[in-house]
Short mmCIF file of C-alpha atoms in Angstrom, two decimals:
data_model
loop_
_atom_site.label_atom_id
_atom_site.label_comp_id
_atom_site.label_asym_id
_atom_site.label_seq_id
_atom_site.Cartn_x
_atom_site.Cartn_y
_atom_site.Cartn_z
CA MET A 476 -53.51 6.68 16.01
CA ASN A 477 -53.03 7.18 11.94
CA HIS A 478 -56.85 7.23 10.90
CA ASN A 479 -55.58 6.05 7.62
CA LEU A 480 -53.07 2.89 8.20
CA LEU A 481 -56.42 2.43 10.41
CA LEU A 482 -58.96 2.22 7.69
CA THR A 483 -56.19 0.43 5.17
CA ILE A 484 -55.83 -2.29 8.23
CA ALA A 485 -59.64 -2.58 8.33
CA LYS A 486 -60.16 -2.73 4.74
CA TYR A 487 -57.33 -5.74 4.26
CA SER A 488 -59.23 -7.38 7.55
CA ILE A 489 -63.13 -7.29 5.55
CA TRP A 490 -61.15 -8.17 2.72
CA GLU A 491 -59.72 -11.69 4.31
CA ALA A 492 -63.26 -12.51 5.57
CA ILE A 493 -64.36 -12.27 1.80
CA ARG A 494 -61.30 -14.57 0.77
CA ASP A 495 -60.98 -16.64 3.01
CA LYS A 496 -65.08 -17.35 2.07
CA PHE A 497 -66.11 -16.62 5.60
CA LEU A 498 -68.79 -14.91 5.13
CA ILE A 499 -70.44 -16.89 2.32
CA PHE A 500 -69.87 -20.14 4.71
CA ILE A 501 -71.80 -17.49 7.40
CA LEU A 502 -74.64 -16.99 5.08
CA LEU A 503 -75.06 -21.00 3.88
CA GLY A 504 -74.98 -21.45 8.06
CA PHE A 505 -77.57 -18.97 8.61
CA ILE A 506 -79.87 -20.65 5.84
CA THR A 507 -79.54 -24.25 7.35
CA LEU A 508 -79.92 -22.89 10.51
CA PHE A 509 -83.49 -21.47 8.44
CA CYS A 510 -84.57 -24.58 7.26
CA ILE A 511 -84.36 -26.06 10.67
CA SER A 512 -86.60 -23.84 11.69
CA LEU A 513 -88.86 -24.25 9.41
CA PHE A 514 -88.73 -27.76 10.02
CA ILE A 515 -88.84 -27.39 13.63
CA GLY A 516 -92.28 -25.03 12.80
CA GLU A 517 -93.63 -28.33 11.17
CA LEU A 518 -93.70 -30.54 14.73
CA ALA A 519 -95.68 -28.09 16.26
CA ILE A 520 -98.54 -28.34 17.27
CA THR A 521 -99.32 -24.92 18.78
CA GLU A 522 -97.04 -21.60 19.00
CA GLY A 523 -95.50 -22.68 15.90
CA LEU A 524 -93.94 -18.79 14.71
CA GLN A 525 -92.72 -18.34 18.85
CA MET A 526 -90.83 -21.80 18.29
CA GLN A 527 -89.07 -21.43 15.22
CA SER A 528 -88.01 -17.38 16.40
CA ALA A 529 -86.89 -19.36 19.55
CA ILE A 530 -84.16 -22.15 18.11
CA LEU A 531 -83.70 -19.96 15.28
CA GLY A 532 -82.60 -16.73 17.63
CA SER A 533 -80.49 -18.85 19.99
CA THR A 534 -78.71 -20.87 17.14
CA LEU A 535 -78.23 -18.27 15.21
CA ARG A 536 -76.23 -16.95 18.64
CA LEU A 537 -74.42 -19.59 19.46
CA PHE A 538 -73.08 -19.65 15.46
CA SER A 539 -72.50 -16.44 14.96
CA VAL A 540 -70.31 -16.01 18.11
CA PHE A 541 -68.44 -19.44 17.98
CA THR A 542 -67.33 -18.93 14.37
CA MET A 543 -66.82 -14.88 14.58
CA GLY A 544 -63.99 -15.77 17.77
CA LEU A 545 -62.71 -18.65 15.53
CA PHE A 546 -62.07 -16.31 12.51
CA VAL A 547 -60.37 -13.80 14.44
CA ILE A 548 -58.40 -15.80 16.18
CA THR A 549 -57.42 -18.01 12.89
CA SER A 550 -56.59 -14.84 10.71
CA MET A 551 -54.51 -13.08 13.52
CA VAL A 552 -52.48 -16.56 14.29
CA ARG A 553 -51.90 -16.13 10.21
CA GLU A 554 -51.03 -13.11 10.41
CA PHE A 555 -48.13 -13.81 13.13
CA ASN A 556 -47.57 -17.30 11.09
CA ASP A 557 -47.10 -14.71 8.10
CA LYS A 558 -45.04 -12.38 9.66
CA GLY A 559 -47.38 -9.93 8.23
CA PHE A 560 -47.70 -8.73 11.80
CA GLU A 561 -43.96 -8.00 12.17
CA LEU A 562 -43.73 -6.47 8.50
CA ILE A 563 -46.73 -3.57 9.28
CA LEU A 564 -45.10 -2.81 12.95
CA SER A 565 -41.42 -2.55 11.09
CA HIS A 566 -43.52 0.50 9.21
CA PRO A 567 -43.96 3.11 11.28
CA VAL A 568 -47.53 2.70 12.20
CA PRO A 569 -48.64 3.34 15.45
CA ARG A 570 -49.42 -0.21 17.57
CA SER A 571 -52.80 1.04 18.52
CA SER A 572 -53.50 2.01 14.58
CA TYR A 573 -52.83 -1.90 13.94
CA TYR A 574 -54.68 -3.01 16.74
CA PHE A 575 -58.06 -0.57 16.60
CA GLY A 576 -57.68 -1.38 12.06
CA LYS A 577 -58.22 -5.17 12.60
CA PHE A 578 -60.78 -4.74 15.42
CA CYS A 579 -62.64 -2.31 12.80
CA GLY A 580 -62.08 -4.29 9.94
CA PHE A 581 -63.45 -7.30 11.98
CA SER A 582 -66.41 -5.40 13.22
CA VAL A 583 -67.80 -4.67 10.01
CA ALA A 584 -67.75 -8.37 9.39
CA ALA A 585 -69.72 -8.91 12.51
CA LEU A 586 -72.19 -5.91 10.91
CA ILE A 587 -73.02 -8.33 7.99
CA ILE A 588 -73.72 -11.30 10.31
CA SER A 589 -76.18 -9.22 12.42
CA PHE A 590 -77.66 -7.92 9.23
CA MET A 591 -78.08 -11.72 7.74
CA SER A 592 -79.47 -12.60 11.40
CA PHE A 593 -82.08 -9.43 11.34
CA CYS A 594 -82.99 -10.83 7.25
CA CYS A 595 -83.88 -14.44 8.45
CA LEU A 596 -85.49 -13.66 12.15
CA CYS A 597 -87.82 -11.12 10.18
CA PHE A 598 -89.59 -14.20 8.88
CA TYR A 599 -90.59 -15.18 12.59
CA ALA A 600 -90.51 -11.99 14.34
CA PRO A 601 -91.70 -8.07 14.27
CA VAL A 602 -89.13 -6.48 12.59
CA ASN A 603 -88.16 -3.88 15.27
CA MET A 604 -87.60 -6.66 17.82
CA SER A 605 -85.62 -7.99 15.04
CA LEU A 606 -83.57 -5.71 14.29
CA LEU A 607 -83.56 -4.73 18.44
CA TRP A 608 -81.58 -8.37 18.60
CA SER A 609 -79.28 -7.98 15.84
CA PHE A 610 -78.31 -4.89 16.81
CA SER A 611 -77.76 -6.51 20.60
CA LEU A 612 -75.99 -9.63 18.58
CA PHE A 613 -73.49 -7.24 17.27
CA CYS A 614 -72.66 -5.93 20.29
CA GLU A 615 -72.03 -9.32 21.76
CA LEU A 616 -70.14 -10.15 18.37
CA LEU A 617 -67.91 -6.36 19.45
CA ILE A 618 -67.13 -8.11 22.31
CA ILE A 619 -65.86 -12.07 21.38
CA ILE A 620 -63.70 -9.74 18.92
CA ALA A 621 -61.98 -8.01 21.78
CA LEU A 622 -61.50 -10.65 23.68
CA SER A 623 -60.36 -13.19 20.64
CA LEU A 624 -57.53 -10.20 19.83
CA LEU A 625 -56.73 -10.09 23.40
CA CYS A 626 -56.47 -13.69 24.14
CA LEU A 627 -54.24 -14.17 21.13
CA PHE A 628 -52.15 -11.08 22.07
CA SER A 629 -51.71 -12.82 25.41
CA PHE A 630 -50.98 -16.88 24.01
CA ASN A 631 -50.51 -16.87 21.21
CA SER A 632 -52.38 -20.07 20.06
CA ILE A 633 -55.49 -21.37 18.51
CA THR A 634 -56.18 -24.03 20.96
CA ILE A 635 -55.68 -21.56 24.32
CA SER A 636 -56.88 -18.95 22.98
CA PHE A 637 -59.70 -20.13 20.84
CA SER A 638 -61.00 -22.70 24.23
CA VAL A 639 -59.95 -19.45 26.95
CA VAL A 640 -62.99 -17.25 24.61
CA THR A 641 -65.29 -20.40 24.77
CA ALA A 642 -65.28 -20.64 28.28
CA PHE A 643 -65.48 -16.55 29.00
CA TYR A 644 -68.58 -16.70 26.84
CA ILE A 645 -70.15 -19.61 28.42
CA LEU A 646 -69.54 -18.73 32.01
CA SER A 647 -70.96 -14.83 30.97
CA ARG A 648 -74.40 -16.64 29.78
CA SER A 649 -74.45 -19.20 32.82
CA ILE A 650 -73.16 -16.76 35.46
CA GLU A 651 -77.07 -15.83 36.74
CA ALA A 652 -77.89 -19.32 36.81
CA ILE A 653 -74.71 -20.64 38.89
CA GLN A 654 -75.32 -17.53 40.92
CA LEU A 655 -78.88 -18.83 41.93
CA ILE A 656 -78.19 -22.23 42.48
CA SER A 657 -75.34 -21.63 44.41
CA ASP A 658 -77.01 -18.84 46.77
CA SER A 659 -79.73 -21.68 47.15
CA PRO A 660 -78.40 -25.30 48.12
CA ILE A 661 -80.56 -27.99 48.32
CA VAL A 662 -78.81 -28.68 51.94
CA ALA A 663 -77.79 -25.48 53.43
CA SER A 664 -73.87 -25.64 54.06
CA GLY A 665 -71.39 -23.55 56.08
CA SER A 666 -68.15 -25.37 55.19
CA PHE A 667 -65.32 -23.15 54.21
CA SER A 668 -65.40 -24.41 50.67
CA TYR A 669 -68.78 -23.11 49.51
CA LYS A 670 -68.17 -20.11 51.03
CA PHE A 671 -65.03 -20.16 49.30
CA ILE A 672 -66.57 -21.06 46.38
CA ASN A 673 -69.64 -18.86 46.78
CA SER A 674 -67.20 -15.74 46.87
CA MET A 675 -65.25 -16.26 43.99
CA LEU A 676 -68.57 -16.36 42.27
CA ASP A 677 -69.63 -13.10 43.44
CA VAL A 678 -65.70 -12.21 42.56
CA ILE A 679 -66.02 -13.45 38.97
CA ALA A 680 -69.47 -12.27 38.51
CA TYR A 681 -67.88 -8.49 38.96
CA ILE A 682 -65.06 -8.84 36.41
CA ILE A 683 -67.04 -10.80 33.25
CA PRO A 684 -69.76 -8.62 31.15
CA ASP A 685 -73.56 -9.29 31.77
CA ILE A 686 -73.63 -11.24 28.43
CA TYR A 687 -77.09 -13.16 29.87
CA LYS A 688 -79.10 -9.99 29.36
CA PHE A 689 -77.82 -9.81 25.30
CA THR A 690 -79.62 -10.91 22.89
CA GLN A 691 -82.50 -12.53 24.47
CA THR A 692 -84.43 -15.20 22.91
CA ASP A 693 -87.66 -13.46 25.44
CA TRP A 694 -87.22 -10.91 22.91
CA LEU A 695 -88.21 -12.07 19.96
CA VAL A 696 -91.15 -14.55 21.04
CA TYR A 697 -92.93 -12.09 23.79
CA LEU A 698 -92.10 -9.34 22.92
CA PRO A 699 -91.83 -7.30 25.73
CA ASP A 700 -90.54 -3.75 26.35
CA VAL A 701 -86.56 -3.39 26.19
CA LYS A 702 -85.95 0.08 26.45
CA THR A 703 -83.89 -0.81 29.66
CA ASP A 704 -82.14 -3.77 28.43
CA ILE A 705 -81.14 -2.20 25.31
CA LEU A 706 -79.09 0.50 27.42
CA ILE A 707 -77.51 -2.21 29.22
CA VAL A 708 -76.62 -3.49 26.28
CA VAL A 709 -75.31 -0.68 24.67
CA SER A 710 -73.61 0.20 28.40
CA GLN A 711 -71.93 -2.39 28.89
CA THR A 712 -70.54 -3.61 25.67
CA LEU A 713 -68.93 0.30 25.74
CA ILE A 714 -67.38 -0.48 29.75
CA TYR A 715 -66.16 -4.36 28.49
CA VAL A 716 -64.56 -3.50 25.07
CA SER A 717 -62.94 -0.50 26.65
CA LEU A 718 -61.53 -2.44 29.22
CA ILE A 719 -60.85 -5.79 27.64
CA SER A 720 -59.00 -3.03 24.28
CA CYS A 721 -56.96 -1.61 27.05
CA VAL A 722 -55.91 -4.20 28.20
CA ALA A 723 -55.09 -6.15 24.66
CA LEU A 724 -53.05 -2.74 23.88
CA PHE A 725 -51.26 -3.18 26.99
CA ASP A 726 -49.73 -6.75 26.34
CA LEU A 727 -49.44 -5.21 21.90
CA TYR A 728 -47.44 -2.54 23.15
CA ARG A 729 -45.49 -4.62 25.55
CA LYS A 730 -44.62 -7.21 22.54
CA GLU A 731 -41.05 -7.51 21.20
CA LEU A 732 -41.06 -8.03 17.56
CA MET B 59 -58.13 -6.61 -6.59
CA ASN B 60 -59.33 -9.79 -7.35
CA LEU B 61 -60.99 -10.74 -4.43
CA TYR B 62 -61.22 -15.16 -5.35
CA VAL B 63 -57.89 -17.05 -5.99
CA LYS B 64 -58.03 -20.25 -7.31
CA GLN B 65 -56.37 -22.27 -4.92
CA THR B 66 -56.68 -25.88 -6.64
CA ARG B 67 -54.87 -28.17 -9.15
CA SER B 68 -57.21 -30.14 -11.55
CA ILE B 69 -58.48 -33.84 -10.56
CA SER B 70 -55.56 -34.80 -12.99
CA PHE B 71 -52.69 -34.57 -10.28
CA VAL B 72 -54.28 -36.28 -8.17
CA PRO B 73 -52.51 -40.04 -8.40
CA LYS B 74 -54.79 -42.66 -9.92
CA SER B 75 -54.27 -44.80 -6.48
CA ILE B 76 -55.43 -42.52 -4.61
CA LEU B 77 -58.76 -42.11 -6.12
CA ALA B 78 -59.16 -45.69 -6.42
CA VAL B 79 -58.73 -46.02 -3.12
CA LEU B 80 -60.89 -43.28 -2.34
CA ILE B 81 -64.24 -44.72 -4.49
CA LEU B 82 -63.44 -48.07 -2.50
CA SER B 83 -63.23 -46.87 0.59
CA PHE B 84 -66.26 -45.34 -0.15
CA PHE B 85 -68.36 -48.46 -1.03
CA ILE B 86 -66.72 -50.76 1.51
CA GLN B 87 -67.99 -47.47 3.85
CA CYS B 88 -71.74 -47.99 2.25
CA PHE B 89 -71.45 -51.77 2.76
CA TRP B 90 -70.46 -51.89 6.18
CA HIS B 91 -73.42 -49.59 6.86
CA PHE B 92 -75.93 -52.01 5.39
CA THR B 93 -74.40 -55.02 6.31
CA PHE B 94 -73.34 -54.48 10.34
CA THR B 95 -74.81 -52.14 11.75
CA ASN B 96 -78.32 -52.53 12.73
CA PHE B 97 -80.49 -50.18 15.19
CA VAL B 98 -81.94 -52.44 17.59
CA ALA B 99 -85.28 -50.34 18.62
CA LYS B 100 -85.15 -49.80 22.78
CA ARG B 101 -88.63 -48.64 24.36
CA HIS B 102 -87.31 -46.03 27.00
CA ALA B 103 -89.74 -45.04 29.70
CA LEU B 104 -90.05 -41.58 30.62
CA PRO B 105 -87.24 -40.83 32.97
CA GLU B 106 -87.57 -38.40 35.38
CA PRO B 107 -87.12 -34.65 34.66
CA PRO B 108 -84.20 -32.91 35.88
CA LYS B 109 -84.38 -29.27 37.70
CA ALA B 110 -84.96 -26.30 36.51
CA SER B 111 -81.61 -24.78 37.30
CA PHE B 112 -80.10 -27.44 35.71
CA ILE B 113 -82.08 -26.81 32.42
CA ARG B 114 -81.24 -22.89 32.39
CA LEU B 115 -77.18 -24.22 32.91
CA ALA B 116 -77.28 -26.70 30.52
CA SER B 117 -79.00 -23.42 27.97
CA LEU B 118 -76.81 -21.56 28.82
CA ASP B 119 -79.48 -19.50 30.45
CA ASP B 120 -81.48 -19.46 27.53
CA SER B 121 -84.76 -20.55 29.22
CA VAL B 122 -87.54 -19.66 26.52
CA SER B 123 -85.38 -22.22 23.96
CA ALA B 124 -84.83 -24.64 26.25
CA ALA B 125 -88.69 -24.91 27.38
CA LYS B 126 -89.41 -24.74 23.68
CA LEU B 127 -87.12 -27.92 22.85
CA LEU B 128 -87.94 -29.41 25.87
CA MET B 129 -91.68 -29.11 24.99
CA LEU B 130 -90.93 -31.01 21.53
CA TRP B 131 -89.36 -33.61 22.80
CA LEU B 132 -91.54 -34.06 25.25
CA GLN B 133 -94.39 -34.15 22.53
CA ALA B 134 -92.52 -36.70 20.14
CA PHE B 135 -91.35 -39.03 22.97
CA ASP B 136 -94.15 -41.78 21.95
CA ASN B 137 -91.98 -41.71 18.83
CA GLN B 138 -88.51 -43.36 19.88
CA PRO B 139 -86.40 -44.56 17.07
CA GLY B 140 -88.10 -47.50 15.72
CA VAL B 141 -90.86 -47.74 18.32
CA SER B 142 -93.76 -45.96 18.93
CA ILE B 143 -95.77 -45.98 22.51
CA PRO B 144 -99.61 -45.40 22.00
CA LEU B 145 -100.12 -42.55 24.41
CA LYS B 146 -102.63 -45.05 26.81
CA GLU B 147 -98.67 -46.46 27.78
CA LEU B 148 -97.12 -43.34 29.09
CA ASN B 149 -96.40 -42.43 32.58
CA TYR B 150 -98.53 -39.62 32.65
CA ASP B 151 -97.58 -38.52 36.06
CA ARG B 152 -94.40 -37.88 34.53
CA VAL B 153 -95.73 -36.17 31.61
CA ILE B 154 -96.92 -33.52 33.87
CA GLN B 155 -93.89 -33.69 35.65
CA TRP B 156 -92.19 -33.22 33.12
CA MET B 157 -94.40 -30.18 31.26
CA ASN B 158 -94.54 -28.52 35.04
CA LEU B 159 -90.73 -28.52 34.57
CA ILE B 160 -91.57 -26.61 30.82
CA LEU B 161 -93.57 -24.34 32.88
CA GLU B 162 -91.00 -23.07 35.34
CA VAL B 163 -88.30 -22.72 33.25
CA ASP B 164 -90.10 -20.31 31.20
CA ASN B 165 -93.46 -18.99 32.35
CA LYS B 166 -94.75 -17.09 29.92
CA ILE B 167 -95.07 -20.19 27.73
CA GLN B 168 -98.21 -21.64 26.55
CA TYR B 169 -96.98 -24.84 24.77
CA PRO B 170 -97.32 -27.39 27.44
CA LEU B 171 -100.99 -26.71 28.41
CA LEU B 172 -102.34 -26.65 25.19
CA ALA B 173 -100.78 -30.07 24.25
CA ALA B 174 -102.24 -31.28 27.48
CA ILE B 175 -105.71 -30.93 26.48
CA ARG B 176 -105.03 -31.11 22.61
CA PHE B 177 -102.83 -34.20 22.34
CA TYR B 178 -102.48 -35.95 25.68
CA ALA B 179 -105.83 -35.77 26.12
CA GLU B 180 -107.12 -37.35 23.01
CA VAL B 181 -106.25 -40.82 24.30
CA GLN B 182 -109.16 -42.96 24.64
CA ASP B 183 -108.35 -43.67 28.72
CA GLU B 184 -111.27 -41.81 30.49
CA GLU B 185 -108.77 -41.33 33.50
CA LYS B 186 -105.84 -39.67 31.79
CA GLN B 187 -108.30 -37.66 29.28
CA ARG B 188 -109.41 -36.55 33.00
CA LYS B 189 -105.83 -36.23 34.84
CA MET B 190 -105.07 -34.13 31.87
CA ILE B 191 -108.28 -31.79 32.34
CA ALA B 192 -107.43 -31.37 35.69
CA TYR B 193 -104.41 -30.35 35.47
CA VAL B 194 -104.85 -27.69 32.88
CA SER B 195 -107.75 -26.17 35.37
CA ASN B 196 -105.30 -26.09 38.54
CA LYS B 197 -102.78 -24.61 35.92
CA PHE B 198 -105.06 -22.02 34.77
CA ILE B 199 -105.63 -20.92 38.68
CA GLU B 200 -102.24 -19.41 38.14
CA LYS B 201 -102.91 -17.02 35.22
CA PRO B 202 -106.02 -17.24 34.21
CA ASN B 203 -106.33 -14.34 31.86
CA GLU B 204 -103.36 -15.54 29.98
CA ARG B 205 -104.73 -19.23 29.94
CA TRP B 206 -108.31 -19.31 29.63
CA ALA B 207 -107.69 -20.74 25.87
CA THR B 208 -106.69 -24.26 27.37
CA MET B 209 -110.28 -23.98 29.45
CA ALA B 210 -112.06 -23.77 26.79
CA HIS B 211 -110.17 -26.74 25.06
CA ALA B 212 -111.13 -28.59 28.51
CA VAL B 213 -114.84 -27.20 28.68
CA TYR B 214 -115.09 -29.12 24.89
CA MET B 215 -112.99 -31.88 25.60
CA ALA B 216 -115.35 -32.36 29.19
CA LYS B 217 -118.76 -32.33 27.48
CA HIS B 218 -118.11 -33.66 24.13
CA ARG B 219 -115.05 -36.74 24.67
CA VAL B 220 -115.51 -37.38 28.43
CA LYS B 221 -118.90 -37.05 28.47
CA ASP B 222 -119.14 -35.41 31.73
CA VAL B 223 -121.15 -32.29 31.10
CA ALA B 224 -121.29 -31.33 34.78
CA LEU B 225 -116.98 -31.47 34.62
CA ALA B 226 -117.43 -28.96 31.70
CA LEU B 227 -120.23 -27.13 33.43
CA ASP B 228 -117.05 -26.76 36.67
CA ILE B 229 -114.37 -25.68 34.16
CA ALA B 230 -117.06 -23.54 32.61
CA LYS B 231 -117.88 -21.93 35.75
CA LEU B 232 -113.91 -21.69 36.85
CA ILE B 233 -113.57 -19.31 33.29
CA ARG B 234 -116.49 -16.91 34.32
CA GLN B 235 -115.35 -16.68 37.94
CA TYR B 236 -111.48 -16.54 37.38
CA ALA B 237 -111.04 -15.53 34.14
CA LYS B 238 -112.09 -11.24 34.33
CA GLY B 239 -109.66 -9.54 32.07
CA ASP B 240 -110.07 -7.32 29.14
CA ASN B 241 -108.10 -9.73 26.76
CA VAL B 242 -110.85 -12.83 27.72
CA PRO B 243 -113.69 -13.27 25.15
CA TYR B 244 -117.10 -13.04 26.38
CA TRP B 245 -118.03 -16.77 24.17
CA ALA B 246 -115.66 -17.94 27.48
CA LYS B 247 -117.11 -16.36 29.97
CA GLN B 248 -120.49 -17.40 28.87
CA MET B 249 -119.89 -21.51 28.27
CA GLU B 250 -121.51 -21.88 31.43
CA ILE B 251 -124.48 -20.56 30.23
CA PHE B 252 -124.76 -22.47 27.01
CA ILE B 253 -123.70 -25.81 28.89
CA LEU B 254 -126.58 -25.07 31.69
CA GLU B 255 -128.62 -25.17 28.81
CA ASP B 256 -127.43 -28.26 27.52
CA MET B 257 -128.23 -29.69 30.89
CA GLY B 258 -131.62 -28.22 31.22
CA GLU B 259 -130.83 -26.17 34.03
CA LEU B 260 -132.95 -22.83 33.12
CA GLU B 261 -133.06 -21.44 36.27
CA SER B 262 -129.07 -21.25 37.18
CA ALA B 263 -128.69 -19.98 33.15
CA LYS B 264 -131.51 -16.97 34.26
CA ILE B 265 -129.64 -16.27 37.19
CA ILE B 266 -126.25 -16.05 35.98
CA ILE B 267 -127.28 -14.15 32.84
CA GLY B 268 -129.20 -11.61 35.05
CA GLY B 269 -126.05 -10.88 37.49
CA LEU B 270 -123.86 -10.68 34.48
CA LEU B 271 -126.21 -8.07 33.15
CA GLU B 272 -126.77 -6.15 36.46
CA SER B 273 -122.51 -6.61 37.81
CA GLY B 274 -122.33 -4.30 34.74
CA GLU B 275 -118.97 -6.21 33.28
CA LEU B 276 -120.82 -5.98 30.07
CA GLN B 277 -119.23 -3.48 28.36
CA ASP B 278 -120.70 -3.78 24.98
CA ALA B 279 -123.95 -3.18 24.10
CA HIS B 280 -124.44 -6.12 21.15
CA GLN B 281 -123.22 -8.19 24.66
CA ARG B 282 -125.84 -6.64 26.70
CA LYS B 283 -128.62 -7.21 23.69
CA PHE B 284 -127.54 -10.38 23.14
CA LEU B 285 -127.44 -11.80 26.13
CA GLY B 286 -131.10 -9.85 27.08
CA GLN B 287 -132.57 -11.83 23.62
CA ARG B 288 -131.09 -14.97 25.41
CA LEU B 289 -132.84 -14.58 28.67
CA GLU B 290 -136.15 -13.82 26.79
CA GLU B 291 -135.62 -16.41 24.73
CA ILE B 292 -134.96 -18.94 28.15
CA GLU B 293 -138.10 -17.58 29.83
CA GLN B 294 -139.96 -18.58 26.62
CA ARG B 295 -138.68 -22.01 26.46
CA GLN B 296 -139.72 -22.22 30.19
CA LYS B 297 -143.54 -21.02 29.83
CA LYS B 298 -143.56 -23.36 26.83
CA GLY B 299 -141.75 -25.96 29.23
CA GLU B 300 -144.91 -25.22 32.00
#
């Protein structure tokens, strides 16, 4: 892997985020969400700060995840359409340098987004908790970046890639609730279809990341001890980013130019 | 490197006809809205609450935010678009079902209980006030050291709004019996004594103060001194009464 090339590709990805006004858009979005949280605080008759931090946290997270995913996908599609991808790979550039360059560039954008969310949350929640929450958001965004890159290498289409990323994210966040519901049905059923679906859910739960343990609103509101949670977040991010990156590289190395 | 490249040409490049149609259609849209869009205010009854698992699923497992948003929605339900429903007309049993759901979704939230006693119990309907006080009392038993503050409000509500001193005494007794945590302030634990004094039940007040002093629950020297003085005052009042 050529580190100079990797850094150059990463640098151009960051410039793209700036030129496309993506980061300015995120900043404006965060300011709007912050203003909405101020308004919500006025509505509450008690627990105003908790209400504000909870709602600001959950909206910041959803906004960051979906915009980041969309940005990665559209940016890569443009590169494919402009033949920039072919141009770079026609030079002696290892495909892994290209992939990791892109990944690092988008990660820096994710880092900036996490910092912005930290600044917003500091108004309502303690600094240490806001920092941990933002760090967890950064880890969540890393998984989304890797997944978006993988989807694009596999599907080559904005619509399909974004739909898959969205579905994957929703499923990862709600898999615990889905499993709880399926494990305790109102009317006990021993039918084959029920058992099949239940087993399928268990299999799906094995192969998707535990994103529902990431960036929990609970951290901002009730300030629990999050040492174990952060350890889970870091480990899960390392494992899953490695897994998705390997699959993406597998696809990328097999791609015909 | 120039980070920003101007990507648009001057407005003068846009054909006049397009500008004209743009402005015209904008005004037609405004006209349409003011002429044909009539908001019809409709009253909606509070619906039956869904299951907690549904809320967890719908909120992508973010139950804390979901509970808080649900509480805001419930609190604002009396103000529907174009209609303001008096709290008196709200179905309080349904309100309680919703508050139970919110507590199930987020079991650390205090908002529903405080809203029950500070918002819903403010209605000028004694039955509804009593319903909310009973609800708060029931929920208090589940987590007394966390929910004592709402019970203290309930004492005030029973004594000054419902004007039922016996009920206030019962609530204050529950606080003394259940809320024994260090986080619960002494004034809350001792509310029962002051209510008994108000009721003229001086002997009972003396017994409780004596019990508190004997039990060793009070570690604070100032509190022990204060209660000792209180005991002396009650004894003097009793002597004067005799």
